GROMACS .gro file of C-alpha atoms in nm:
model
  462
    1MET     CA    1   2.102   2.670   4.350
    2PRO     CA    2   2.247   2.513   4.033
    3ARG     CA    3   2.580   2.337   4.065
    4ARG     CA    4   2.865   2.547   3.926
    5THR     CA    5   3.068   2.391   3.650
    6SER     CA    6   3.360   2.496   3.439
    7ARG     CA    7   3.377   2.834   3.268
    8ASN     CA    8   3.095   2.906   3.018
    9SER     CA    9   2.949   2.557   3.061
   10TYR     CA   10   2.600   2.430   3.116
   11ALA     CA   11   2.485   2.287   3.448
   12ARG     CA   12   2.180   2.070   3.506
   13HIS     CA   13   1.910   2.241   3.703
   14PRO     CA   14   1.568   2.113   3.809
   15ALA     CA   15   1.413   2.375   3.584
   16GLY     CA   16   1.632   2.304   3.284
   17TRP     CA   17   1.984   2.386   3.166
   18CYS     CA   18   2.166   2.691   3.297
   19ARG     CA   19   2.480   2.857   3.163
   20LYS     CA   20   2.713   2.951   3.448
   21LYS     CA   21   3.060   3.105   3.495
   22ASP     CA   22   3.308   3.014   3.764
   23GLY     CA   23   3.264   3.238   4.065
   24ASP     CA   24   2.936   3.380   3.935
   25ASP     CA   25   2.594   3.261   4.041
   26SER     CA   26   2.424   3.467   3.773
   27GLY     CA   27   2.350   3.318   3.436
   28THR     CA   28   2.083   3.240   3.184
   29CYS     CA   29   1.868   2.931   3.227
   30LEU     CA   30   1.697   2.755   2.940
   31PRO     CA   31   1.400   2.602   3.124
   32ALA     CA   32   1.302   2.242   3.047
   33VAL     CA   33   0.958   2.364   2.943
   34VAL     CA   34   1.118   2.585   2.675
   35ILE     CA   35   1.318   2.293   2.538
   36THR     CA   36   1.003   2.077   2.540
   37ILE     CA   37   0.802   2.342   2.355
   38ARG     CA   38   1.071   2.385   2.091
   39LEU     CA   39   1.104   2.012   2.033
   40THR     CA   40   0.722   1.984   2.011
   41ALA     CA   41   0.720   2.261   1.754
   42ILE     CA   42   0.964   2.062   1.547
   43ILE     CA   43   0.814   1.716   1.572
   44VAL     CA   44   0.431   1.761   1.576
   45PRO     CA   45   0.389   1.954   1.247
   46ALA     CA   46   0.623   1.715   1.066
   47LEU     CA   47   0.423   1.411   1.176
   48THR     CA   48   0.080   1.555   1.092
   49PRO     CA   49  -0.119   1.277   0.913
   50ILE     CA   50  -0.175   1.321   0.540
   51THR     CA   51  -0.386   1.152   0.278
   52ILE     CA   52  -0.168   0.951   0.043
   53PRO     CA   53  -0.256   1.057  -0.315
   54GLN     CA   54  -0.206   0.854  -0.627
   55GLN     CA   55   0.141   0.892  -0.783
   56SER     CA   56   0.183   1.149  -1.060
   57VAL     CA   57   0.329   0.906  -1.316
   58THR     CA   58   0.150   0.588  -1.399
   59PRO     CA   59   0.340   0.255  -1.447
   60GLU     CA   60   0.245   0.267  -1.817
   61GLN     CA   61   0.403   0.613  -1.860
   62LEU     CA   62   0.708   0.498  -1.670
   63LEU     CA   63   0.751   0.192  -1.890
   64LYS     CA   64   0.710   0.398  -2.210
   65GLU     CA   65   1.001   0.627  -2.114
   66ALA     CA   66   1.213   0.339  -1.976
   67ASP     CA   67   1.174   0.146  -2.300
   68ARG     CA   68   1.366   0.419  -2.481
   69CYS     CA   69   1.681   0.295  -2.311
   70VAL     CA   70   1.867   0.063  -2.550
   71LYS     CA   71   2.109  -0.059  -2.275
   72CYS     CA   72   2.411   0.052  -2.478
   73GLY     CA   73   2.620   0.120  -2.165
   74LEU     CA   74   2.760   0.458  -2.272
   75CYS     CA   75   2.635   0.598  -1.941
   76LEU     CA   76   2.840   0.363  -1.726
   77PRO     CA   77   3.171   0.558  -1.711
   78HIS     CA   78   2.975   0.873  -1.607
   79CYS     CA   79   2.788   0.714  -1.315
   80PRO     CA   80   2.958   0.777  -0.977
   81THR     CA   81   2.804   0.475  -0.804
   82TYR     CA   82   2.889   0.236  -1.087
   83ARG     CA   83   3.250   0.364  -1.086
   84LYS     CA   84   3.260   0.299  -0.711
   85LEU     CA   85   3.077  -0.035  -0.685
   86ALA     CA   86   3.119  -0.191  -1.035
   87ASN     CA   87   2.773  -0.341  -0.992
   88GLU     CA   88   2.538  -0.340  -1.291
   89ALA     CA   89   2.241  -0.289  -1.058
   90ASP     CA   90   2.405   0.037  -0.945
   91SER     CA   91   2.440   0.174  -1.299
   92PRO     CA   92   2.183   0.383  -1.490
   93ARG     CA   93   2.090   0.106  -1.732
   94GLY     CA   94   2.077  -0.146  -1.449
   95ARG     CA   95   1.846   0.079  -1.243
   96ILE     CA   96   1.630   0.135  -1.552
   97ALA     CA   97   1.597  -0.245  -1.590
   98LEU     CA   98   1.493  -0.267  -1.221
   99ILE     CA   99   1.242   0.016  -1.272
  100GLN     CA  100   1.094  -0.167  -1.571
  101ALA     CA  101   1.061  -0.488  -1.372
  102LEU     CA  102   0.903  -0.296  -1.082
  103ALA     CA  103   0.655  -0.109  -1.299
  104SER     CA  104   0.551  -0.424  -1.488
  105GLY     CA  105   0.508  -0.626  -1.168
  106GLU     CA  106   0.789  -0.868  -1.244
  107LEU     CA  107   0.970  -0.760  -0.927
  108SER     CA  108   0.828  -0.657  -0.595
  109PRO     CA  109   0.976  -0.366  -0.393
  110THR     CA  110   1.221  -0.579  -0.190
  111PRO     CA  111   1.487  -0.425   0.038
  112THR     CA  112   1.753  -0.513  -0.221
  113LEU     CA  113   1.570  -0.336  -0.502
  114ARG     CA  114   1.512  -0.035  -0.280
  115LEU     CA  115   1.882  -0.027  -0.189
  116HIS     CA  116   2.001  -0.016  -0.552
  117LEU     CA  117   1.755   0.259  -0.648
  118SER     CA  118   1.827   0.463  -0.334
  119ARG     CA  119   2.198   0.460  -0.408
  120CYS     CA  120   2.135   0.681  -0.710
  121LEU     CA  121   2.263   1.034  -0.649
  122ASN     CA  122   2.028   1.185  -0.910
  123CYS     CA  123   2.324   1.373  -1.052
  124ARG     CA  124   2.192   1.288  -1.402
  125ALA     CA  125   2.537   1.277  -1.555
  126CYS     CA  126   2.404   0.978  -1.749
  127GLU     CA  127   2.152   1.198  -1.933
  128THR     CA  128   2.420   1.398  -2.114
  129ALA     CA  129   2.590   1.073  -2.220
  130CYS     CA  130   2.272   0.902  -2.340
  131PRO     CA  131   2.240   0.889  -2.723
  132SER     CA  132   1.866   0.810  -2.693
  133GLY     CA  133   1.792   1.110  -2.472
  134VAL     CA  134   1.629   0.906  -2.195
  135SER     CA  135   1.493   1.125  -1.917
  136TYR     CA  136   1.656   0.929  -1.640
  137GLY     CA  137   1.585   1.193  -1.375
  138GLU     CA  138   1.211   1.159  -1.434
  139LEU     CA  139   1.241   0.778  -1.425
  140ILE     CA  140   1.422   0.760  -1.092
  141ASP     CA  141   1.192   1.021  -0.930
  142ALA     CA  142   0.887   0.827  -1.045
  143ALA     CA  143   1.037   0.503  -0.916
  144HIS     CA  144   1.092   0.661  -0.575
  145ALA     CA  145   0.729   0.774  -0.572
  146MET     CA  146   0.619   0.420  -0.656
  147LEU     CA  147   0.833   0.277  -0.376
  148GLN     CA  148   0.689   0.525  -0.127
  149GLN     CA  149   0.340   0.386  -0.194
  150SER     CA  150   0.446   0.060  -0.026
  151ALA     CA  151   0.683   0.203   0.235
  152GLY     CA  152   0.441   0.159   0.525
  153ILE     CA  153   0.533   0.344   0.844
  154LYS     CA  154   0.855   0.463   0.683
  155ARG     CA  155   0.656   0.692   0.453
  156PRO     CA  156   0.530   0.937   0.720
  157LEU     CA  157   0.869   0.917   0.894
  158ARG     CA  158   1.048   1.011   0.570
  159ARG     CA  159   0.803   1.292   0.509
  160ALA     CA  160   0.862   1.420   0.864
  161PHE     CA  161   1.236   1.415   0.804
  162LEU     CA  162   1.196   1.612   0.479
  163ASN     CA  163   0.970   1.865   0.647
  164LEU     CA  164   1.230   1.923   0.917
  165LEU     CA  165   1.481   2.008   0.650
  166SER     CA  166   1.265   2.199   0.404
  167GLU     CA  167   1.037   2.414   0.622
  168ARG     CA  168   1.234   2.718   0.730
  169LYS     CA  169   1.047   2.766   1.055
  170LEU     CA  170   1.104   2.403   1.161
  171PHE     CA  171   1.464   2.408   1.049
  172GLY     CA  172   1.507   2.735   1.244
  173HIS     CA  173   1.395   2.555   1.563
  174ILE     CA  174   1.661   2.289   1.506
  175THR     CA  175   1.941   2.533   1.441
  176ARG     CA  176   1.849   2.725   1.756
  177LEU     CA  177   1.909   2.408   1.959
  178LEU     CA  178   2.244   2.328   1.799
  179PRO     CA  179   2.457   2.552   2.025
  180LEU     CA  180   2.307   2.385   2.332
  181LEU     CA  181   2.365   2.037   2.186
  182SER     CA  182   2.724   2.130   2.113
  183ARG     CA  183   2.801   2.279   2.454
  184THR     CA  184   2.641   1.994   2.643
  185GLY     CA  185   2.848   1.737   2.447
  186VAL     CA  186   2.549   1.578   2.271
  187LEU     CA  187   2.696   1.630   1.924
  188ARG     CA  188   3.029   1.478   2.034
  189LEU     CA  189   2.844   1.170   2.158
  190ILE     CA  190   2.648   1.141   1.834
  191LYS     CA  191   2.971   1.158   1.634
  192LYS     CA  192   3.083   0.844   1.818
  193ALA     CA  193   2.755   0.659   1.761
  194PRO     CA  194   2.766   0.320   1.581
  195SER     CA  195   2.516   0.449   1.323
  196LYS     CA  196   2.682   0.610   1.021
  197PRO     CA  197   2.374   0.828   0.937
  198LEU     CA  198   2.382   0.965   1.291
  199ARG     CA  199   2.755   1.036   1.274
  200GLN     CA  200   2.707   1.206   0.938
  201LEU     CA  201   2.417   1.410   1.079
  202ALA     CA  202   2.637   1.533   1.362
  203ASP     CA  203   2.917   1.624   1.123
  204LEU     CA  204   2.680   1.825   0.903
  205ALA     CA  205   2.520   1.992   1.207
  206SER     CA  206   2.866   2.114   1.315
  207GLU     CA  207   2.891   2.307   0.988
  208ILE     CA  208   2.559   2.490   1.027
  209PRO     CA  209   2.612   2.849   1.150
  210VAL     CA  210   2.436   3.005   1.450
  211TYR     CA  211   2.072   3.077   1.370
  212GLN     CA  212   1.984   3.409   1.209
  213THR     CA  213   1.638   3.513   1.095
  214PRO     CA  214   1.632   3.489   0.712
  215PRO     CA  215   1.614   3.828   0.542
  216SER     CA  216   1.284   3.930   0.383
  217GLY     CA  217   1.131   4.232   0.219
  218LEU     CA  218   1.282   4.501  -0.004
  219THR     CA  219   1.638   4.631   0.019
  220PRO     CA  220   1.669   4.952  -0.188
  221ALA     CA  221   1.949   5.009  -0.436
  222THR     CA  222   2.244   5.215  -0.316
  223THR     CA  223   2.305   5.356  -0.664
  224ALA     CA  224   2.063   5.458  -0.936
  225GLY     CA  225   1.940   5.284  -1.245
  226GLY     CA  226   1.920   4.904  -1.228
  227GLY     CA  227   1.557   4.830  -1.166
  228SER     CA  228   1.455   4.553  -0.926
  229VAL     CA  229   1.520   4.181  -0.881
  230GLN     CA  230   1.370   3.905  -0.668
  231LEU     CA  231   1.591   3.670  -0.472
  232PHE     CA  232   1.511   3.303  -0.403
  233ILE     CA  233   1.681   3.191  -0.083
  234GLY     CA  234   1.537   2.837  -0.045
  235CYS     CA  235   1.497   2.639   0.278
  236ILE     CA  236   1.819   2.487   0.415
  237SER     CA  237   2.026   2.738   0.218
  238SER     CA  238   1.843   3.031   0.385
  239GLN     CA  239   2.026   2.931   0.704
  240VAL     CA  240   2.340   2.752   0.585
  241ASP     CA  241   2.411   3.011   0.310
  242ARG     CA  242   2.324   3.324   0.509
  243PRO     CA  243   2.659   3.488   0.432
  244VAL     CA  244   2.593   3.418   0.061
  245ILE     CA  245   2.254   3.586   0.078
  246ASP     CA  246   2.400   3.893   0.249
  247ALA     CA  247   2.681   3.910  -0.007
  248ALA     CA  248   2.437   3.882  -0.299
  249ILE     CA  249   2.214   4.159  -0.163
  250ARG     CA  250   2.510   4.390  -0.106
  251LEU     CA  251   2.656   4.328  -0.453
  252LEU     CA  252   2.322   4.366  -0.635
  253THR     CA  253   2.220   4.684  -0.452
  254HIS     CA  254   2.561   4.836  -0.523
  255MET     CA  255   2.498   4.758  -0.893
  256GLY     CA  256   2.182   4.964  -0.873
  257PHE     CA  257   1.920   4.693  -0.822
  258ALA     CA  258   1.657   4.695  -0.550
  259VAL     CA  259   1.641   4.341  -0.406
  260ASN     CA  260   1.317   4.188  -0.293
  261VAL     CA  261   1.320   3.868  -0.083
  262PRO     CA  262   0.951   3.760  -0.067
  263LYS     CA  263   0.870   3.629   0.280
  264GLN     CA  264   0.606   3.386   0.145
  265GLN     CA  265   0.855   3.187  -0.068
  266VAL     CA  266   0.902   2.822   0.027
  267CYS     CA  267   1.132   2.528  -0.052
  268CYS     CA  268   1.185   2.470  -0.422
  269GLY     CA  269   1.055   2.113  -0.379
  270ALA     CA  270   1.362   1.924  -0.495
  271LEU     CA  271   1.405   1.733  -0.166
  272HIS     CA  272   1.049   1.604  -0.180
  273ARG     CA  273   1.055   1.521  -0.554
  274HIS     CA  274   1.375   1.322  -0.532
  275ASN     CA  275   1.255   1.134  -0.229
  276GLY     CA  276   0.925   1.013  -0.370
  277PHE     CA  277   0.682   1.290  -0.280
  278PRO     CA  278   0.598   1.457  -0.615
  279GLN     CA  279   0.261   1.593  -0.498
  280GLU     CA  280   0.425   1.779  -0.214
  281ALA     CA  281   0.690   1.910  -0.450
  282ASP     CA  282   0.418   2.027  -0.692
  283ARG     CA  283   0.238   2.203  -0.408
  284LEU     CA  284   0.556   2.390  -0.317
  285SER     CA  285   0.617   2.483  -0.681
  286GLU     CA  286   0.263   2.614  -0.715
  287GLN     CA  287   0.305   2.825  -0.402
  288ASN     CA  288   0.632   2.974  -0.533
  289ARG     CA  289   0.471   3.051  -0.869
  290GLY     CA  290   0.208   3.258  -0.684
  291VAL     CA  291   0.478   3.443  -0.493
  292PHE     CA  292   0.713   3.524  -0.779
  293VAL     CA  293   0.465   3.585  -1.064
  294SER     CA  294   0.373   3.941  -0.971
  295PRO     CA  295   0.501   4.206  -0.983
  296LYS     CA  296   0.751   4.095  -1.242
  297PRO     CA  297   1.102   4.228  -1.167
  298THR     CA  298   1.402   4.240  -1.398
  299ALA     CA  299   1.500   3.889  -1.293
  300LEU     CA  300   1.430   3.612  -1.041
  301ILE     CA  301   1.774   3.520  -0.907
  302THR     CA  302   1.880   3.196  -0.741
  303LEU     CA  303   2.188   3.131  -0.531
  304ALA     CA  304   2.193   2.749  -0.507
  305GLU     CA  305   2.228   2.553  -0.831
  306ALA     CA  306   2.003   2.263  -0.717
  307CYS     CA  307   1.722   2.505  -0.636
  308HIS     CA  308   1.773   2.673  -0.971
  309LYS     CA  309   1.743   2.348  -1.162
  310GLU     CA  310   1.423   2.252  -0.981
  311LEU     CA  311   1.266   2.593  -1.035
  312LEU     CA  312   1.375   2.593  -1.400
  313GLU     CA  313   1.208   2.257  -1.463
  314GLN     CA  314   0.890   2.315  -1.260
  315THR     CA  315   0.801   2.689  -1.281
  316GLN     CA  316   0.678   2.897  -1.568
  317SER     CA  317   0.911   3.190  -1.505
  318THR     CA  318   1.195   3.054  -1.722
  319PRO     CA  319   1.277   3.373  -1.923
  320ARG     CA  320   1.368   3.576  -1.614
  321LEU     CA  321   1.501   3.294  -1.393
  322GLN     CA  322   1.882   3.319  -1.364
  323THR     CA  323   2.155   3.204  -1.130
  324ILE     CA  324   2.339   3.486  -0.953
  325SER     CA  325   2.654   3.404  -1.153
  326ALA     CA  326   2.476   3.413  -1.491
  327PHE     CA  327   2.297   3.738  -1.401
  328LEU     CA  328   2.621   3.910  -1.294
  329LEU     CA  329   2.795   3.789  -1.611
  330ASN     CA  330   2.518   3.914  -1.842
  331THR     CA  331   2.457   4.248  -1.671
  332PRO     CA  332   2.665   4.562  -1.745
  333TRP     CA  333   2.862   4.660  -1.432
  334PRO     CA  334   2.898   5.018  -1.311
  335GLU     CA  335   3.220   5.191  -1.409
  336THR     CA  336   3.293   5.242  -1.039
  337PHE     CA  337   3.328   4.866  -0.990
  338HIS     CA  338   3.685   4.772  -0.903
  339PHE     CA  339   3.823   4.465  -0.727
  340THR     CA  340   4.110   4.454  -0.479
  341PRO     CA  341   4.382   4.223  -0.616
  342LEU     CA  342   4.408   3.880  -0.453
  343LYS     CA  343   4.699   3.647  -0.513
  344ALA     CA  344   4.538   3.308  -0.463
  345ARG     CA  345   4.467   2.983  -0.639
  346VAL     CA  346   4.093   2.921  -0.651
  347ALA     CA  347   3.952   2.577  -0.742
  348VAL     CA  348   3.607   2.612  -0.901
  349HIS     CA  349   3.379   2.321  -0.828
  350HIS     CA  350   3.104   2.256  -1.081
  351PRO     CA  351   2.791   2.112  -0.910
  352CYS     CA  352   2.603   1.838  -1.091
  353SER     CA  353   2.300   2.066  -1.121
  354ALA     CA  354   2.499   2.352  -1.278
  355SER     CA  355   2.529   2.442  -1.645
  356GLY     CA  356   2.795   2.664  -1.795
  357ASP     CA  357   3.112   2.810  -1.645
  358SER     CA  358   2.981   3.148  -1.532
  359PRO     CA  359   3.161   3.138  -1.186
  360LEU     CA  360   3.498   3.074  -1.353
  361THR     CA  361   3.449   3.365  -1.594
  362LEU     CA  362   3.332   3.596  -1.318
  363LEU     CA  363   3.627   3.523  -1.090
  364GLN     CA  364   3.871   3.615  -1.369
  365ARG     CA  365   3.769   3.976  -1.305
  366ILE     CA  366   3.959   3.978  -0.973
  367PRO     CA  367   4.318   4.086  -1.040
  368GLY     CA  368   4.589   3.839  -0.935
  369LEU     CA  369   4.345   3.555  -0.890
  370THR     CA  370   4.415   3.217  -1.055
  371PRO     CA  371   4.080   3.040  -1.091
  372PHE     CA  372   4.077   2.689  -1.242
  373LEU     CA  373   3.829   2.405  -1.266
  374LEU     CA  374   3.856   2.130  -1.005
  375PRO     CA  375   3.958   1.802  -1.174
  376GLU     CA  376   3.677   1.549  -1.238
  377ASN     CA  377   3.409   1.812  -1.195
  378ALA     CA  378   3.175   1.590  -1.393
  379ILE     CA  379   3.168   1.333  -1.108
  380CYS     CA  380   2.933   1.408  -0.817
  381CYS     CA  381   3.097   1.498  -0.482
  382GLY     CA  382   2.837   1.297  -0.287
  383GLY     CA  383   2.667   1.595  -0.126
  384ALA     CA  384   2.344   1.555  -0.324
  385GLY     CA  385   2.046   1.667  -0.116
  386SER     CA  386   1.973   1.417   0.161
  387TYR     CA  387   2.219   1.162   0.019
  388PRO     CA  388   2.487   1.208   0.293
  389LEU     CA  389   2.221   1.106   0.548
  390THR     CA  390   2.060   0.822   0.356
  391GLN     CA  391   2.382   0.679   0.200
  392PRO     CA  392   2.659   0.801   0.432
  393ALA     CA  393   2.923   0.542   0.331
  394LEU     CA  394   2.901   0.621  -0.042
  395ALA     CA  395   2.876   0.995   0.025
  396GLN     CA  396   3.188   0.980   0.240
  397SER     CA  397   3.383   0.781  -0.021
  398LEU     CA  398   3.285   1.018  -0.304
  399GLY     CA  399   3.373   1.319  -0.082
  400GLU     CA  400   3.711   1.176   0.007
  401ASP     CA  401   3.794   1.134  -0.364
  402LYS     CA  402   3.724   1.506  -0.414
  403ILE     CA  403   3.945   1.602  -0.120
  404ALA     CA  404   4.231   1.394  -0.258
  405LEU     CA  405   4.202   1.582  -0.592
  406LEU     CA  406   4.175   1.914  -0.414
  407LYS     CA  407   4.492   1.850  -0.217
  408GLU     CA  408   4.688   1.794  -0.539
  409THR     CA  409   4.579   2.132  -0.680
  410LYS     CA  410   4.741   2.331  -0.397
  411ALA     CA  411   4.431   2.555  -0.394
  412ASP     CA  412   4.391   2.833  -0.137
  413ILE     CA  413   4.014   2.860  -0.182
  414LEU     CA  414   3.742   2.634  -0.314
  415VAL     CA  415   3.443   2.794  -0.478
  416THR     CA  416   3.107   2.616  -0.530
  417SER     CA  417   2.750   2.729  -0.579
  418SER     CA  418   2.563   2.440  -0.420
  419THR     CA  419   2.448   2.423  -0.057
  420GLY     CA  420   2.484   2.045  -0.039
  421CYS     CA  421   2.827   2.053  -0.196
  422THR     CA  422   2.938   2.330   0.041
  423LEU     CA  423   2.840   2.121   0.345
  424GLN     CA  424   3.002   1.810   0.194
  425PHE     CA  425   3.334   1.981   0.125
  426ARG     CA  426   3.349   2.154   0.463
  427THR     CA  427   3.270   1.830   0.645
  428ARG     CA  428   3.526   1.624   0.450
  429MET     CA  429   3.792   1.891   0.481
  430LYS     CA  430   3.753   1.908   0.854
  431ARG     CA  431   3.787   1.527   0.874
  432ALA     CA  432   4.101   1.542   0.654
  433GLY     CA  433   4.252   1.836   0.842
  434LEU     CA  434   4.259   2.043   0.525
  435ASP     CA  435   4.261   2.421   0.578
  436ILE     CA  436   4.099   2.546   0.259
  437GLU     CA  437   3.817   2.807   0.269
  438VAL     CA  438   3.492   2.713   0.094
  439LEU     CA  439   3.303   3.007  -0.057
  440HIS     CA  440   3.023   3.087  -0.298
  441PRO     CA  441   3.145   3.292  -0.601
  442VAL     CA  442   2.940   3.595  -0.493
  443GLU     CA  443   3.105   3.586  -0.148
  444LEU     CA  444   3.451   3.614  -0.300
  445LEU     CA  445   3.344   3.888  -0.540
  446THR     CA  446   3.184   4.094  -0.266
  447ARG     CA  447   3.483   4.043  -0.035
  448GLN     CA  448   3.722   4.183  -0.302
  449LEU     CA  449   3.498   4.467  -0.418
  450ASP     CA  450   3.695   4.791  -0.370
  451LEU     CA  451   3.466   5.045  -0.207
  452LYS     CA  452   3.626   5.384  -0.248
  453SER     CA  453   3.390   5.617  -0.065
  454LYS     CA  454   3.314   5.629   0.308
  455SER     CA  455   2.942   5.603   0.239
  456ASP     CA  456   2.993   5.285   0.036
  457ARG     CA  457   3.196   5.129   0.317
  458LEU     CA  458   2.921   5.217   0.563
  459ILE     CA  459   2.649   5.060   0.346
  460PHE     CA  460   2.847   4.739   0.308
  461SER     CA  461   2.906   4.711   0.682
  462LEU     CA  462   2.535   4.712   0.766
   0.00000   0.00000   0.00000
C-alpha cells in the first residue's frame, strides 16, 4: 500500500505516483508506464532525424542586402541590446558587419560571433530608423540559418526544442505533466538550479494554465448577419492564450459572425525562421496556406501579433488577414453592444511586432476606462519568442525595466496582444510582487460586454 503523505500530495508507489488524502487510502495513481509513454511521445518525434537542406539565402544574396547598410548609426538608440550593453558588436550595424564577415569567409562561426548574433531580439526597431531601408530582419534570419549549418549536434537538439514548443500535440503532452511537476516539487527545485535558462523555463512553466484541448471546428453566430471568419490560434498561444481564444469566439459570434477554427492549422513558423530553420518555417507556411485558402471567409483573424506578422510576410492571404483588434475596429458593431463601465487605469503595451494603435482605440469604448500607452513602448520587453530561454539574463533585465516603468504609471491592468510579452510580464510581475492583471484587449472587451437578455448570458457562459 502506498505511504500516506500530507493532504492532496503525491506519494511514491512502485507503480508510479499516487495522489492521496490523509485518512483515505483511495486515490488516483499515475503509473510509471504512463509517465514513460508521455515522455516518449514528447522526445522521440522531436529528435527524428532529418536531412539538412541547403539554406534559402545564399551568401551572395546576403552580402548584397548587407552592403546597403551605410553604417550611419541612426539605429543605435533604437536597439535594446545596444542600449543595455553599449557594445558595437551588439548593435544592428555591428551585427551587419559580423554577418558580412561571416558570409564572405573573413570570420568563422566562433562562439563569440554566435553570441553577438544570438543576442539580437529580432524586434526590428532598427528597420524603422534606417534611412537606407535595410531589411535587417531578413539578414539576421539568414545569418542564423548559416550558423545552423555548422552547429553540429546542437542543430538537431535545437530543432527538437523548437518542435516541443511549436507542435500543439507535443506541447500538450508537456502541459499535462506540469501539474505533477508542480505538486511533486520539481518546478521549485528547477527554480533554484544554477542554470539561468532552467530557472527561466521553470518561471515560464508556472504561468502556463492547466491543459485544455484547443478549440476546433465551427461555432455558429448567436445573432444574424455577419458572415463567417476563420481564427488562427497558433501553437504555444493555443494553450497559453486559451482564455483569449474563448473571449474572441464569444465576442465575434455575438457580433453575428460564425467562427471557424481549422483543426489542420499549424504553427505560423516564426520560431523556426528566427532560429535558423527557414525550410521548416516555409513548410509550416505552406501547410497553413492550404488550410486557410478555401473556403474564403470574410476575414482570417489572428490573436497574437507575432503570429500575425509572420503570416502577413509569408502567406498570400494578405487582403483578408487582420488582427482581432483591427477587425473589431473596422467592423460595424451591433446597436445592442453596450459595455459595463469600469473605473480603471489600463496601460497598453505595444509589442514589437504590432503596427497601429487599434487596442488603445478599442478600449476607449469602455465607459470610465482610462487607457494609455505604456512608456517606452518602442523598446522590446525581452519576451521575444524563445529569447527568455536562450538569453535569460538580457530578457530578465529588459523585463525588469518594463516593470519599473509600469509601477510608475499606477496602472490597474496591463493590456498586450503578444503571447511572449504576456508570459514575460506575468513572470516579471510575480518576481517583483506586483499585483497587476495582464490581459489581451479582447479579454477586457468581452468581460465588460453588457449582456442584457437571459439567453445572451447563457450563451456567454458556455
